[in-house]
Coordinates of C-alpha atoms in Angstrom, one line a residue:
Chain Y
X1 CA 20.2 -13.3 -11.5
X2 CA 18.3 -16.1 -13.2
X3 CA 14.7 -16.5 -12.3
X4 CA 15.4 -20.2 -11.4
X5 CA 18.0 -19.5 -8.8
X6 CA 15.9 -16.7 -7.4
X7 CA 12.9 -19.1 -7.1
X8 CA 15.0 -21.9 -5.7
X9 CA 16.6 -19.6 -3.1
X10 CA 13.2 -18.1 -2.2
X11 CA 11.5 -21.5 -1.9
X12 CA 14.3 -22.8 0.2
X13 CA 14.0 -19.8 2.5
X14 CA 10.3 -20.2 2.8
X15 CA 10.0 -24.0 3.1
X16 CA 13.2 -24.9 4.8
X17 CA 13.3 -22.2 7.4
X18 CA 14.5 -24.3 10.3
X19 CA 16.8 -26.3 8.1
X20 CA 18.4 -23.1 6.9
X21 CA 18.8 -21.7 10.4
X22 CA 20.6 -24.9 11.5
X23 CA 22.8 -24.9 8.4
X24 CA 23.7 -21.3 9.0
X25 CA 24.5 -22.2 12.6
X26 CA 26.7 -25.1 11.5
X27 CA 28.5 -23.0 8.9
X28 CA 29.3 -20.1 11.2
X29 CA 30.4 -22.4 14.0
X30 CA 32.7 -24.2 11.6
X31 CA 34.3 -20.9 10.6
X32 CA 34.9 -19.9 14.2
X33 CA 36.2 -23.3 15.2
X34 CA 38.5 -23.5 12.1
X35 CA 39.9 -20.1 12.9
X36 CA 40.4 -21.1 16.6
X37 CA 42.2 -24.2 15.5
X38 CA 44.6 -22.1 13.4
X39 CA 45.2 -19.9 16.4
X40 CA 45.9 -22.9 18.6
X41 CA 48.4 -24.0 16.0
X42 CA 50.1 -20.7 16.3
X43 CA 50.5 -21.3 20.0
X44 CA 47.4 -19.9 21.7
X45 CA 45.7 -22.0 24.4
X46 CA 42.4 -23.3 23.2
X47 CA 39.9 -21.3 25.4
X48 CA 41.8 -18.2 24.6
X49 CA 41.8 -19.1 20.9
X50 CA 38.0 -19.6 20.9
X51 CA 37.4 -16.3 22.7
X52 CA 39.7 -14.5 20.2
X53 CA 38.0 -16.2 17.2
X54 CA 34.5 -15.2 18.4
X55 CA 35.7 -11.6 19.0
X56 CA 37.2 -11.2 15.6
X57 CA 34.2 -12.6 13.9
X58 CA 32.1 -9.8 15.4
X59 CA 28.4 -9.9 16.1
X60 CA 27.2 -13.4 15.1
X61 CA 23.5 -12.5 15.5
X62 CA 24.0 -9.4 13.3
X63 CA 25.8 -11.5 10.6
X64 CA 23.0 -14.1 10.7
X65 CA 20.4 -11.4 10.3
X66 CA 22.3 -10.0 7.3
X67 CA 22.5 -13.5 5.9
X68 CA 18.8 -14.0 6.2
X69 CA 18.2 -10.7 4.4
X70 CA 20.7 -11.6 1.7
X71 CA 18.9 -14.8 1.1
X72 CA 15.6 -13.0 0.6
X73 CA 13.3 -13.1 3.5
X74 CA 9.8 -14.2 2.4
X75 CA 7.2 -11.5 1.9
X76 CA 4.8 -12.9 4.5
X77 CA 7.6 -13.3 7.1
X78 CA 8.7 -9.7 6.7
X79 CA 5.1 -8.5 6.8
X80 CA 4.5 -10.4 10.0
X81 CA 7.7 -8.9 11.4
X82 CA 6.7 -5.4 10.4
X83 CA 3.2 -5.8 12.0
X84 CA 4.7 -7.1 15.2
X85 CA 7.2 -4.3 15.3
X86 CA 4.4 -1.7 14.6
X87 CA 2.2 -3.0 17.4
X88 CA 5.1 -3.0 19.8
X89 CA 6.0 0.6 19.0
X90 CA 2.3 1.6 19.3
X91 CA 2.2 0.0 22.8
X92 CA 5.4 1.8 23.8
X93 CA 4.1 5.3 23.0
X94 CA 0.4 5.5 24.0
X95 CA 0.3 9.3 23.5
X96 CA 1.3 9.0 19.9
X97 CA -1.1 6.1 19.4
X98 CA -4.0 8.1 20.8
X99 CA -3.2 11.0 18.5
X100 CA -2.9 8.7 15.5
X101 CA -6.1 6.9 16.3
X102 CA -7.9 10.1 16.9
X103 CA -6.6 11.6 13.6
X104 CA -7.7 8.5 11.8
X105 CA -11.1 8.5 13.5
X106 CA -11.7 12.1 12.6
X107 CA -10.6 11.6 9.1
X108 CA -12.7 8.5 8.5
X109 CA -15.7 10.1 10.3
X110 CA -15.5 13.3 8.2
X111 CA -15.1 11.3 5.0
X112 CA -18.1 9.1 5.9
X113 CA -20.2 12.2 6.7
X114 CA -19.3 13.9 3.4
X115 CA -19.8 10.7 1.5
X116 CA -23.3 10.1 2.9
X117 CA -24.3 13.6 1.9
X118 CA -22.7 13.3 -1.6
X119 CA -24.3 9.9 -2.0
X120 CA -27.8 11.1 -1.0
X121 CA -27.6 14.3 -3.1
X122 CA -25.6 13.3 -6.1
X123 CA -25.3 9.5 -6.4
X124 CA -28.6 8.1 -5.4
X125 CA -31.5 8.5 -7.9
X126 CA -34.3 10.8 -6.8
X127 CA -37.1 9.0 -5.0
X128 CA -39.5 9.5 -8.0
X129 CA -40.6 7.2 -10.7
X130 CA -38.4 7.6 -13.9
X131 CA -35.9 9.7 -11.8
X132 CA -33.4 9.4 -14.7
X133 CA -35.8 11.2 -17.0
X134 CA -36.6 14.2 -14.8
X135 CA -35.3 17.6 -15.6
X136 CA -35.9 21.0 -14.1
X137 CA -36.5 24.0 -16.3
X138 CA -36.0 27.5 -15.0
X139 CA -37.0 30.6 -16.8
X140 CA -34.6 33.5 -16.7
X141 CA -35.4 37.2 -16.5
X142 CA -32.6 39.7 -16.9
X143 CA -29.8 38.7 -14.5
X144 CA -32.1 36.3 -12.6
X145 CA -31.6 32.8 -13.8
X146 CA -34.2 31.2 -11.6
X147 CA -37.1 33.6 -12.1
X148 CA -40.7 32.3 -11.8
X149 CA -42.2 31.6 -15.1
X150 CA -45.5 33.1 -16.0
X151 CA -48.5 30.9 -16.8
X152 CA -48.3 32.0 -20.4
X153 CA -44.7 31.1 -20.6
X154 CA -45.4 27.7 -19.1
X155 CA -48.3 27.1 -21.6
X156 CA -45.9 28.0 -24.5
X157 CA -43.3 25.5 -23.4
X158 CA -45.9 22.8 -22.8
X159 CA -47.5 23.3 -26.2
X160 CA -44.3 23.7 -28.3
X161 CA -41.6 21.5 -26.7
X162 CA -41.1 18.2 -28.4
X163 CA -38.2 17.3 -26.2
X164 CA -40.2 16.5 -23.1
X165 CA -42.9 13.9 -22.6
X166 CA -44.8 15.7 -19.9
X167 CA -44.4 19.1 -18.3
X168 CA -45.6 20.3 -15.0
X169 CA -45.4 23.7 -13.4
X170 CA -44.8 24.5 -9.8
X171 CA -44.8 27.9 -8.0
X172 CA -43.5 27.6 -4.5
X173 CA -44.7 29.9 -1.7
X174 CA -45.2 30.1 2.0
X175 CA -48.5 29.9 3.8
X176 CA -50.2 28.6 6.9
X177 CA -52.5 25.7 7.4
X178 CA -54.8 25.0 10.3
X179 CA -55.5 21.4 11.1
X180 CA -58.5 19.7 12.6
X181 CA -56.5 17.8 15.2
X182 CA -54.3 20.7 16.2
X183 CA -56.0 24.1 16.0
X184 CA -52.7 26.0 15.9
X185 CA -52.0 27.4 12.4
X186 CA -48.7 26.1 11.1
X187 CA -46.5 27.9 8.6
X188 CA -45.8 25.5 5.7
X189 CA -44.1 25.5 2.3
X190 CA -46.8 25.2 -0.2
X191 CA -46.9 25.4 -4.0
X192 CA -49.4 26.0 -6.8
X193 CA -49.0 23.4 -9.4
X194 CA -50.4 22.7 -12.8
X195 CA -52.7 19.7 -13.3
X196 CA -50.0 17.4 -14.6
X197 CA -47.2 18.2 -12.1
X198 CA -47.9 15.8 -9.3
X199 CA -48.5 12.8 -11.6
X200 CA -44.9 13.3 -12.9
X201 CA -43.3 12.8 -9.5
X202 CA -45.9 10.5 -7.9
X203 CA -47.5 7.3 -9.2
X204 CA -50.5 7.6 -7.0
X205 CA -51.4 9.2 -3.7
X206 CA -51.8 7.2 -0.4
X207 CA -55.3 8.5 -0.1
X208 CA -57.8 10.4 -2.3
X209 CA -56.6 11.4 -5.7
X210 CA -54.2 13.7 -7.5
X211 CA -55.4 16.6 -9.6
X212 CA -57.5 16.0 -12.7
X213 CA -58.5 18.3 -15.5
X214 CA -61.8 19.0 -13.6
X215 CA -59.9 20.8 -10.9
X216 CA -58.9 23.3 -13.5
X217 CA -62.6 24.1 -14.3
X218 CA -63.5 27.7 -13.4
X219 CA -66.2 26.5 -11.0
X220 CA -63.8 24.8 -8.7
X221 CA -61.7 27.3 -6.8
X222 CA -59.2 25.2 -5.0
X223 CA -58.1 21.6 -4.5
X224 CA -55.2 20.5 -2.2
X225 CA -52.9 17.5 -1.9
X226 CA -51.0 17.4 1.4
X227 CA -48.0 15.5 2.5
X228 CA -48.2 12.4 4.7
X229 CA -46.2 14.2 7.5
X230 CA -48.6 17.1 7.6
X231 CA -51.6 14.7 7.5
X232 CA -50.4 12.9 10.6
X233 CA -49.3 16.0 12.4
X234 CA -52.2 18.3 11.8
X235 CA -55.1 16.0 11.0
X236 CA -54.4 13.1 13.3
X237 CA -54.0 10.8 10.3
X238 CA -57.8 11.0 9.7
X239 CA -58.7 9.1 6.5
X240 CA -62.1 10.9 6.3
X241 CA -60.3 14.1 5.5
X242 CA -60.4 13.3 1.9
X243 CA -62.7 15.6 0.1
X244 CA -62.7 18.4 2.7
X245 CA -60.8 21.6 2.3
X246 CA -58.5 22.6 5.1
X247 CA -58.3 26.1 6.4
X248 CA -55.5 27.7 4.4
X249 CA -53.9 31.1 4.3
X250 CA -52.1 31.7 1.0
X251 CA -50.6 35.0 0.1
X252 CA -52.0 36.3 -3.2
Chain H
X1 CA 54.6 -4.4 7.5
X2 CA 52.0 -1.8 6.4
X3 CA 48.7 -1.7 8.2
X4 CA 46.2 -3.8 6.2
X5 CA 43.9 -1.8 3.9
X6 CA 40.2 -1.8 4.4
X7 CA 38.2 -3.2 1.5
X8 CA 36.7 -0.7 -0.9
X9 CA 33.0 -0.6 -0.9
X10 CA 31.6 -3.2 -3.3
X11 CA 34.8 -5.1 -4.0
X12 CA 34.2 -8.0 -1.5
X13 CA 31.8 -9.7 -3.9
X14 CA 34.3 -9.6 -6.7
X15 CA 37.1 -10.9 -4.5
X16 CA 34.9 -13.8 -3.3
X17 CA 34.0 -14.7 -6.9
X18 CA 37.7 -14.7 -7.8
X19 CA 38.6 -16.8 -4.7
X20 CA 36.1 -19.5 -5.5
X21 CA 36.9 -19.4 -9.2
X22 CA 40.3 -21.0 -8.3
X23 CA 38.5 -24.0 -6.7
X24 CA 35.7 -24.8 -4.3
X25 CA 36.1 -23.3 -0.8
X26 CA 34.3 -23.1 2.4
X27 CA 33.7 -19.7 4.0
X28 CA 36.8 -19.7 6.1
X29 CA 38.8 -20.9 3.1
X30 CA 37.6 -17.9 1.1
X31 CA 38.9 -15.7 3.8
X32 CA 42.2 -17.5 4.0
X33 CA 42.7 -17.5 0.2
X34 CA 42.0 -13.8 -0.1
X35 CA 44.4 -13.1 2.7
X36 CA 47.0 -15.4 1.2
X37 CA 46.8 -13.9 -2.3
X38 CA 46.8 -10.4 -0.9
X39 CA 49.7 -11.3 1.4
X40 CA 47.7 -10.1 4.3
X41 CA 47.5 -6.6 3.0
X42 CA 43.7 -6.6 3.0
X43 CA 41.5 -6.5 6.0
X44 CA 38.2 -8.4 5.6
X45 CA 35.6 -8.2 8.4
X46 CA 34.8 -11.9 9.0
X47 CA 31.2 -11.0 9.9
X48 CA 30.6 -9.4 6.5
X49 CA 31.9 -12.5 4.6
X50 CA 28.8 -14.7 5.1
X51 CA 26.1 -12.2 4.2
X52 CA 28.1 -11.6 0.9
X53 CA 28.3 -15.4 0.3
X54 CA 24.6 -15.8 0.9
X55 CA 23.9 -12.8 -1.4
X56 CA 26.0 -14.2 -4.2
X57 CA 24.3 -17.6 -3.8
X58 CA 20.9 -16.0 -3.9
X59 CA 21.9 -14.2 -7.1
X60 CA 23.0 -17.5 -8.6
X61 CA 26.7 -16.5 -9.1
X62 CA 27.9 -19.3 -6.7
X63 CA 26.4 -22.6 -5.5
X64 CA 27.1 -24.5 -2.3
X65 CA 27.1 -28.0 -1.1
X66 CA 28.1 -29.7 2.2
X67 CA 31.3 -31.6 2.4
X68 CA 34.1 -32.6 4.7
X69 CA 36.8 -30.2 5.7
X70 CA 40.5 -31.0 5.8
X71 CA 40.1 -32.1 9.5
X72 CA 36.9 -34.0 9.0
X73 CA 34.4 -31.4 10.0
X74 CA 31.1 -30.8 8.1
X75 CA 31.6 -27.7 6.0
X76 CA 29.8 -25.9 3.3
X77 CA 31.7 -25.5 0.1
X78 CA 31.1 -22.8 -2.5
X79 CA 31.7 -23.1 -6.2
X80 CA 31.5 -20.6 -9.1
X81 CA 28.6 -21.1 -11.5
X82 CA 28.7 -20.4 -15.2
X83 CA 26.7 -17.2 -14.6
X84 CA 29.2 -16.4 -11.8
X85 CA 32.1 -16.8 -14.2
X86 CA 30.6 -14.3 -16.6
X87 CA 29.9 -12.0 -13.8
X88 CA 33.4 -12.2 -12.5
X89 CA 34.8 -11.4 -15.9
X90 CA 32.5 -8.4 -16.3
X91 CA 33.3 -7.1 -12.8
X92 CA 37.0 -7.5 -13.3
X93 CA 36.9 -5.8 -16.6
X94 CA 34.9 -2.9 -15.1
X95 CA 37.4 -2.7 -12.2
X96 CA 40.4 -2.6 -14.5
X97 CA 39.0 0.1 -16.7
X98 CA 38.0 2.1 -13.6
X99 CA 41.5 1.7 -12.1
X100 CA 43.1 2.8 -15.4
X101 CA 41.0 5.9 -15.6
X102 CA 41.6 6.8 -11.9
X103 CA 45.3 6.2 -12.3
X104 CA 45.4 8.3 -15.4
X105 CA 43.8 11.2 -13.6
X106 CA 46.1 10.9 -10.6
X107 CA 49.2 10.8 -12.8
X108 CA 48.2 13.8 -14.8
X109 CA 50.9 16.5 -14.9
X110 CA 50.4 20.2 -15.5
X111 CA 51.8 19.9 -19.0
X112 CA 49.1 17.4 -20.0
X113 CA 46.2 19.5 -18.9

């Protein structure tokens, strides 16, 4: 088939829809009438001949439908037909519709949930400055690949690594803290960190200061940075807390 | 007279091309001509004739234009196009080869095998 005839036929179908319908009507009616006239010539009474001609032709509507298809129904038209048919079928069987909608809802819901987790954990950058340049180092000990590093080990890495700009150490533990606002001791996740650790993951604290080399001096025994949540919960968001040491219980 | 044969699948298009190759015809005329040439030995469902004509026109093998019938009715006349002529030749050639092969097989005798 040439592209031209295909295009012409298609555009005629799309643009001249009503014209094509009436043409088709005229053509089929002519056929039936011509056949009926032949039957009349052979001696049949006219009404009988018309009835006979119609019967022998078979389903006119079916033939018309096949003609429309043969001519190439336009894409939009068949799409609209399909959608209408789909909606009609859905209305006809509400049970199936409910199951289908529920299945879709569950599927979409589960996907959304999984995606939000994946997005938060894997796709979104960490909420730290220079998140793309952060790395975690673990030390390994025997079969344990996430063993705590010793202070000596940390110092060696810090002094000898030329790969990393800044290195901070963190040793996480559990302890309890007692606030001024709420006298109940609360078990919290706490960590011992090296001087430089917090400045890697935090530009500046909301109140007070991060650790400085003075904090490492032997005379000063302990300095604490607490989270904003803890500050609100246990200390009533008191700004004057800066410089005071809270009551801590830290395992040795 | 023998009972008319049903058309073999896929042969209607070829017969229509042949019928209109002998001169422009309206749909009913195509039917009459095929019946006349076949001496009424072929049964063509009238309803299937028009979808075939529309299909052939869509494919560009035939074209149509409106004209006057013998008894002054408005009728649509179909003519073979150049592409249709080539198509008819190819189809007829294929059909003849196929018929020869099938006939050869059906005439085979035990000595030939």
